Amino acid sequence: MNFLKNISAAFKTAGGAVQSAVKVVEEKNRRTALMNRLRTVIRCEEKAEERAYLALGRYYYHNLRDAENTVTEPYCIDIEAAQKRIDAAVEKLEALTREGDSEAEEEEITLDDVQEYTPTPEEEKEAEEAAFVPDGTVDEAVEAAESAAEQPETTEPEKDESEEVPYE
């Protein structure tokens, strides 16, 4: 009986230790989740603040710009220079795009460099051996060809759905 009391006391002690460990982990998880939510709020508010500063700066640049203000005028000049560089890059990109389109239209494909393929006698023999089908077996390719030959030809070829779509 004394032995059972010792075992039950050990289980109670172990159970209490496990419960306290679970509570510690639970509290750490709650604290970490709260910290992550606060970090998210801070990040979102910083982005909102940055957007407001950008909007204010745009408004100032377009409406309240003072060429005699020595503090803000260098920034305005930097903005103008950046805009000129952007415009030049866009023009160059458009020119390259037009140039690439015209090259694609002028490309001509010929068959001058195509050579006729004539198999050697060894290759012909290998092809015949590969095509050999022992008696009693059915070659699926032969069956498919025979069934296609039995079907009557249609007078009008089937239209693909994409052929009926009007051009934009």
PDB file of C-alpha atoms in Angstrom:
ATOM      1  CA  MET A   1       0.000   0.000   0.000  1.00  0.00           C
ATOM      2  CA  ASN A   2       2.856   2.321   0.833  1.00  0.00           C
ATOM      3  CA  PHE A   3       4.304   1.571  -2.581  1.00  0.00           C
ATOM      4  CA  LEU A   4       1.098   2.695  -4.318  1.00  0.00           C
ATOM      5  CA  LYS A   5       1.073   5.943  -2.318  1.00  0.00           C
ATOM      6  CA  ASN A   6       4.634   6.651  -3.447  1.00  0.00           C
ATOM      7  CA  ILE A   7       3.724   5.997  -7.089  1.00  0.00           C
ATOM      8  CA  SER A   8       0.598   8.179  -6.916  1.00  0.00           C
ATOM      9  CA  ALA A   9       2.623  10.971  -5.261  1.00  0.00           C
ATOM     10  CA  ALA A  10       5.219  10.713  -8.037  1.00  0.00           C
ATOM     11  CA  PHE A  11       2.481  10.935 -10.674  1.00  0.00           C
ATOM     12  CA  LYS A  12       0.941  13.951  -8.936  1.00  0.00           C
ATOM     13  CA  THR A  13       4.339  15.657  -8.830  1.00  0.00           C
ATOM     14  CA  ALA A  14       5.029  14.805 -12.478  1.00  0.00           C
ATOM     15  CA  GLY A  15       1.535  15.910 -13.478  1.00  0.00           C
ATOM     16  CA  GLY A  16       1.998  19.201 -11.655  1.00  0.00           C
ATOM     17  CA  ALA A  17       5.344  19.731 -13.384  1.00  0.00           C
ATOM     18  CA  VAL A  18       3.804  19.011 -16.788  1.00  0.00           C
ATOM     19  CA  GLN A  19       0.914  21.365 -16.070  1.00  0.00           C
ATOM     20  CA  SER A  20       3.242  24.162 -15.029  1.00  0.00           C
ATOM     21  CA  ALA A  21       5.411  23.570 -18.119  1.00  0.00           C
ATOM     22  CA  VAL A  22       2.322  23.729 -20.333  1.00  0.00           C
ATOM     23  CA  LYS A  23       1.246  26.965 -18.640  1.00  0.00           C
ATOM     24  CA  VAL A  24       4.699  28.483 -19.213  1.00  0.00           C
ATOM     25  CA  VAL A  25       4.662  27.502 -22.897  1.00  0.00           C
ATOM     26  CA  GLU A  26       1.103  28.773 -23.242  1.00  0.00           C
ATOM     27  CA  GLU A  27       2.027  32.123 -21.701  1.00  0.00           C
ATOM     28  CA  LYS A  28       5.104  32.422 -23.955  1.00  0.00           C
ATOM     29  CA  ASN A  29       2.945  31.735 -27.019  1.00  0.00           C
ATOM     30  CA  ARG A  30       0.391  34.360 -25.967  1.00  0.00           C
ATOM     31  CA  ARG A  31       3.147  36.896 -25.382  1.00  0.00           C
ATOM     32  CA  THR A  32       4.821  36.107 -28.736  1.00  0.00           C
ATOM     33  CA  ALA A  33       1.483  36.387 -30.576  1.00  0.00           C
ATOM     34  CA  LEU A  34       0.784  39.754 -28.937  1.00  0.00           C
ATOM     35  CA  MET A  35       4.276  40.999 -29.825  1.00  0.00           C
ATOM     36  CA  ASN A  36       3.797  39.901 -33.449  1.00  0.00           C
ATOM     37  CA  ARG A  37       0.432  41.675 -33.653  1.00  0.00           C
ATOM     38  CA  LEU A  38       1.995  44.852 -32.262  1.00  0.00           C
ATOM     39  CA  ARG A  39       4.861  44.623 -34.774  1.00  0.00           C
ATOM     40  CA  THR A  40       2.303  44.258 -37.573  1.00  0.00           C
ATOM     41  CA  VAL A  41       0.391  47.312 -36.358  1.00  0.00           C
ATOM     42  CA  ILE A  42       3.624  49.322 -36.165  1.00  0.00           C
ATOM     43  CA  ARG A  43       4.654  48.252 -39.686  1.00  0.00           C
ATOM     44  CA  CYS A  44       1.229  49.134 -41.128  1.00  0.00           C
ATOM     45  CA  GLU A  45       1.202  52.525 -39.428  1.00  0.00           C
ATOM     46  CA  GLU A  46       4.732  53.275 -40.667  1.00  0.00           C
ATOM     47  CA  LYS A  47       3.619  52.466 -44.227  1.00  0.00           C
ATOM     48  CA  ALA A  48       0.552  54.701 -43.835  1.00  0.00           C
ATOM     49  CA  GLU A  49       2.785  57.491 -42.523  1.00  0.00           C
ATOM     50  CA  GLU A  50       5.164  57.035 -45.470  1.00  0.00           C
ATOM     51  CA  ARG A  51       2.272  57.240 -47.949  1.00  0.00           C
ATOM     52  CA  ALA A  52       1.069  60.442 -46.277  1.00  0.00           C
ATOM     53  CA  TYR A  53       4.554  61.961 -46.491  1.00  0.00           C
ATOM     54  CA  LEU A  54       4.747  61.051 -50.183  1.00  0.00           C
ATOM     55  CA  ALA A  55       1.349  62.601 -50.868  1.00  0.00           C
ATOM     56  CA  LEU A  56       2.351  65.738 -48.978  1.00  0.00           C
ATOM     57  CA  GLY A  57       5.611  65.924 -50.911  1.00  0.00           C
ATOM     58  CA  ARG A  58       3.815  65.549 -54.237  1.00  0.00           C
ATOM     59  CA  TYR A  59       1.373  68.274 -53.273  1.00  0.00           C
ATOM     60  CA  TYR A  60       4.215  70.565 -52.250  1.00  0.00           C
ATOM     61  CA  TYR A  61       6.179  69.824 -55.430  1.00  0.00           C
ATOM     62  CA  HIS A  62       3.226  70.501 -57.734  1.00  0.00           C
ATOM     63  CA  ASN A  63       1.495  73.363 -55.887  1.00  0.00           C
ATOM     64  CA  LEU A  64       3.721  75.086 -53.341  1.00  0.00           C
ATOM     65  CA  ARG A  65       7.184  74.880 -54.875  1.00  0.00           C
ATOM     66  CA  ASP A  66       9.341  77.900 -54.103  1.00  0.00           C
ATOM     67  CA  ALA A  67      12.371  78.257 -56.372  1.00  0.00           C
ATOM     68  CA  GLU A  68      14.029  80.618 -53.880  1.00  0.00           C
ATOM     69  CA  ASN A  69      13.880  78.117 -50.988  1.00  0.00           C
ATOM     70  CA  THR A  70      17.447  76.799 -50.659  1.00  0.00           C
ATOM     71  CA  VAL A  71      16.381  73.845 -48.521  1.00  0.00           C
ATOM     72  CA  THR A  72      13.772  72.264 -50.794  1.00  0.00           C
ATOM     73  CA  GLU A  73      14.875  73.384 -54.253  1.00  0.00           C
ATOM     74  CA  PRO A  74      17.756  70.832 -54.567  1.00  0.00           C
ATOM     75  CA  TYR A  75      15.229  68.047 -53.950  1.00  0.00           C
ATOM     76  CA  CYS A  76      12.909  69.471 -56.595  1.00  0.00           C
ATOM     77  CA  ILE A  77      15.813  69.619 -59.062  1.00  0.00           C
ATOM     78  CA  ASP A  78      16.632  65.960 -58.262  1.00  0.00           C
ATOM     79  CA  ILE A  79      13.009  65.028 -58.978  1.00  0.00           C
ATOM     80  CA  GLU A  80      13.111  66.811 -62.349  1.00  0.00           C
ATOM     81  CA  ALA A  81      16.398  65.095 -63.298  1.00  0.00           C
ATOM     82  CA  ALA A  82      15.017  61.679 -62.337  1.00  0.00           C
ATOM     83  CA  GLN A  83      11.878  62.334 -64.396  1.00  0.00           C
ATOM     84  CA  LYS A  84      14.018  63.233 -67.435  1.00  0.00           C
ATOM     85  CA  ARG A  85      16.022  60.004 -67.032  1.00  0.00           C
ATOM     86  CA  ILE A  86      12.794  57.999 -66.770  1.00  0.00           C
ATOM     87  CA  ASP A  87      11.407  59.649 -69.921  1.00  0.00           C
ATOM     88  CA  ALA A  88      14.632  58.907 -71.840  1.00  0.00           C
ATOM     89  CA  ALA A  89      14.586  55.267 -70.708  1.00  0.00           C
ATOM     90  CA  VAL A  90      10.924  54.876 -71.732  1.00  0.00           C
ATOM     91  CA  GLU A  91      11.657  56.344 -75.183  1.00  0.00           C
ATOM     92  CA  LYS A  92      14.615  53.994 -75.653  1.00  0.00           C
ATOM     93  CA  LEU A  93      12.509  51.001 -74.552  1.00  0.00           C
ATOM     94  CA  GLU A  94       9.753  51.929 -77.010  1.00  0.00           C
ATOM     95  CA  ALA A  95      12.320  52.299 -79.815  1.00  0.00           C
ATOM     96  CA  LEU A  96      13.798  48.883 -79.035  1.00  0.00           C
ATOM     97  CA  THR A  97      10.329  47.361 -78.951  1.00  0.00           C
ATOM     98  CA  ARG A  98       9.450  48.858 -82.349  1.00  0.00           C
ATOM     99  CA  GLU A  99      12.821  47.712 -83.741  1.00  0.00           C
ATOM    100  CA  GLY A 100      12.264  44.160 -82.476  1.00  0.00           C
ATOM    101  CA  ASP A 101       8.778  44.074 -84.010  1.00  0.00           C
ATOM    102  CA  SER A 102      10.020  45.186 -87.427  1.00  0.00           C
ATOM    103  CA  GLU A 103      12.800  42.571 -87.412  1.00  0.00           C
ATOM    104  CA  ALA A 104      10.287  39.829 -86.660  1.00  0.00           C
ATOM    105  CA  GLU A 105       8.160  40.877 -89.637  1.00  0.00           C
ATOM    106  CA  GLU A 106      11.126  40.884 -92.042  1.00  0.00           C
ATOM    107  CA  GLU A 107      12.445  37.439 -91.126  1.00  0.00           C
ATOM    108  CA  GLU A 108      12.227  35.021 -94.057  1.00  0.00           C
ATOM    109  CA  ILE A 109      12.377  31.265 -93.632  1.00  0.00           C
ATOM    110  CA  THR A 110      13.740  29.205 -96.515  1.00  0.00           C
ATOM    111  CA  LEU A 111      14.461  25.532 -97.065  1.00  0.00           C
ATOM    112  CA  ASP A 112      17.862  26.144 -98.670  1.00  0.00           C
ATOM    113  CA  ASP A 113      19.815  24.669 -95.774  1.00  0.00           C
ATOM    114  CA  VAL A 114      17.590  21.567 -95.409  1.00  0.00           C
ATOM    115  CA  GLN A 115      19.215  18.312 -96.535  1.00  0.00           C
ATOM    116  CA  GLU A 116      17.413  15.180 -97.649  1.00  0.00           C
ATOM    117  CA  TYR A 117      17.669  12.237 -95.260  1.00  0.00           C
ATOM    118  CA  THR A 118      18.388   8.887 -96.874  1.00  0.00           C
ATOM    119  CA  PRO A 119      18.661   5.960 -94.448  1.00  0.00           C
ATOM    120  CA  THR A 120      21.557   3.532 -94.795  1.00  0.00           C
ATOM    121  CA  PRO A 121      20.837  -0.171 -95.477  1.00  0.00           C
ATOM    122  CA  GLU A 122      21.675  -0.981 -91.826  1.00  0.00           C
ATOM    123  CA  GLU A 123      19.147   1.589 -90.606  1.00  0.00           C
ATOM    124  CA  GLU A 124      16.492   0.199 -92.964  1.00  0.00           C
ATOM    125  CA  LYS A 125      17.121  -3.324 -91.657  1.00  0.00           C
ATOM    126  CA  GLU A 126      16.863  -2.130 -88.030  1.00  0.00           C
ATOM    127  CA  ALA A 127      13.587  -0.361 -88.833  1.00  0.00           C
ATOM    128  CA  GLU A 128      12.157  -3.519 -90.424  1.00  0.00           C
ATOM    129  CA  GLU A 129      13.165  -5.591 -87.398  1.00  0.00           C
ATOM    130  CA  ALA A 130      11.611  -3.063 -85.039  1.00  0.00           C
ATOM    131  CA  ALA A 131       8.392  -3.058 -87.075  1.00  0.00           C
ATOM    132  CA  PHE A 132       8.141  -6.886 -87.098  1.00  0.00           C
ATOM    133  CA  VAL A 133       5.138  -8.157 -85.153  1.00  0.00           C
ATOM    134  CA  PRO A 134       5.046 -11.883 -84.336  1.00  0.00           C
ATOM    135  CA  ASP A 135       1.960 -13.857 -85.399  1.00  0.00           C
ATOM    136  CA  GLY A 136      -0.870 -13.771 -82.898  1.00  0.00           C
ATOM    137  CA  THR A 137      -0.028 -10.324 -81.513  1.00  0.00           C
ATOM    138  CA  VAL A 138      -1.871  -7.178 -82.457  1.00  0.00           C
ATOM    139  CA  ASP A 139      -0.051  -4.028 -83.414  1.00  0.00           C
ATOM    140  CA  GLU A 140      -2.012  -1.059 -82.071  1.00  0.00           C
ATOM    141  CA  ALA A 141      -0.697   1.249 -84.778  1.00  0.00           C
ATOM    142  CA  VAL A 142      -1.931  -1.098 -87.515  1.00  0.00           C
ATOM    143  CA  GLU A 143      -5.330  -1.361 -85.842  1.00  0.00           C
ATOM    144  CA  ALA A 144      -5.628   2.408 -85.587  1.00  0.00           C
ATOM    145  CA  ALA A 145      -4.675   2.840 -89.242  1.00  0.00           C
ATOM    146  CA  GLU A 146      -7.224   0.246 -90.346  1.00  0.00           C
ATOM    147  CA  SER A 147     -10.035   1.831 -88.334  1.00  0.00           C
ATOM    148  CA  ALA A 148      -9.136   5.249 -89.740  1.00  0.00           C
ATOM    149  CA  ALA A 149      -9.224   3.856 -93.269  1.00  0.00           C
ATOM    150  CA  GLU A 150     -12.700   2.410 -92.681  1.00  0.00           C
ATOM    151  CA  GLN A 151     -14.174   5.762 -91.623  1.00  0.00           C
ATOM    152  CA  PRO A 152     -15.517   7.857 -94.510  1.00  0.00           C
ATOM    153  CA  GLU A 153     -13.751  11.138 -95.164  1.00  0.00           C
ATOM    154  CA  THR A 154     -15.625  14.252 -94.159  1.00  0.00           C
ATOM    155  CA  THR A 155     -16.197  16.859 -96.808  1.00  0.00           C
ATOM    156  CA  GLU A 156     -15.537  19.788 -94.504  1.00  0.00           C
ATOM    157  CA  PRO A 157     -12.671  19.814 -92.003  1.00  0.00           C
ATOM    158  CA  GLU A 158     -13.634  20.344 -88.393  1.00  0.00           C
ATOM    159  CA  LYS A 159     -13.233  23.915 -87.183  1.00  0.00           C
ATOM    160  CA  ASP A 160     -11.358  24.731 -84.053  1.00  0.00           C
ATOM    161  CA  GLU A 161     -13.090  27.097 -81.613  1.00  0.00           C
ATOM    162  CA  SER A 162     -10.238  29.567 -81.967  1.00  0.00           C
ATOM    163  CA  GLU A 163     -10.955  29.923 -85.707  1.00  0.00           C
ATOM    164  CA  GLU A 164     -14.386  31.371 -84.970  1.00  0.00           C
ATOM    165  CA  VAL A 165     -13.121  34.081 -82.605  1.00  0.00           C
ATOM    166  CA  PRO A 166     -13.107  37.486 -84.325  1.00  0.00           C
ATOM    167  CA  TYR A 167      -9.893  39.459 -84.372  1.00  0.00           C
ATOM    168  CA  GLU A 168      -9.633  42.350 -81.975  1.00  0.00           C
TER     169      GLU A 168
END
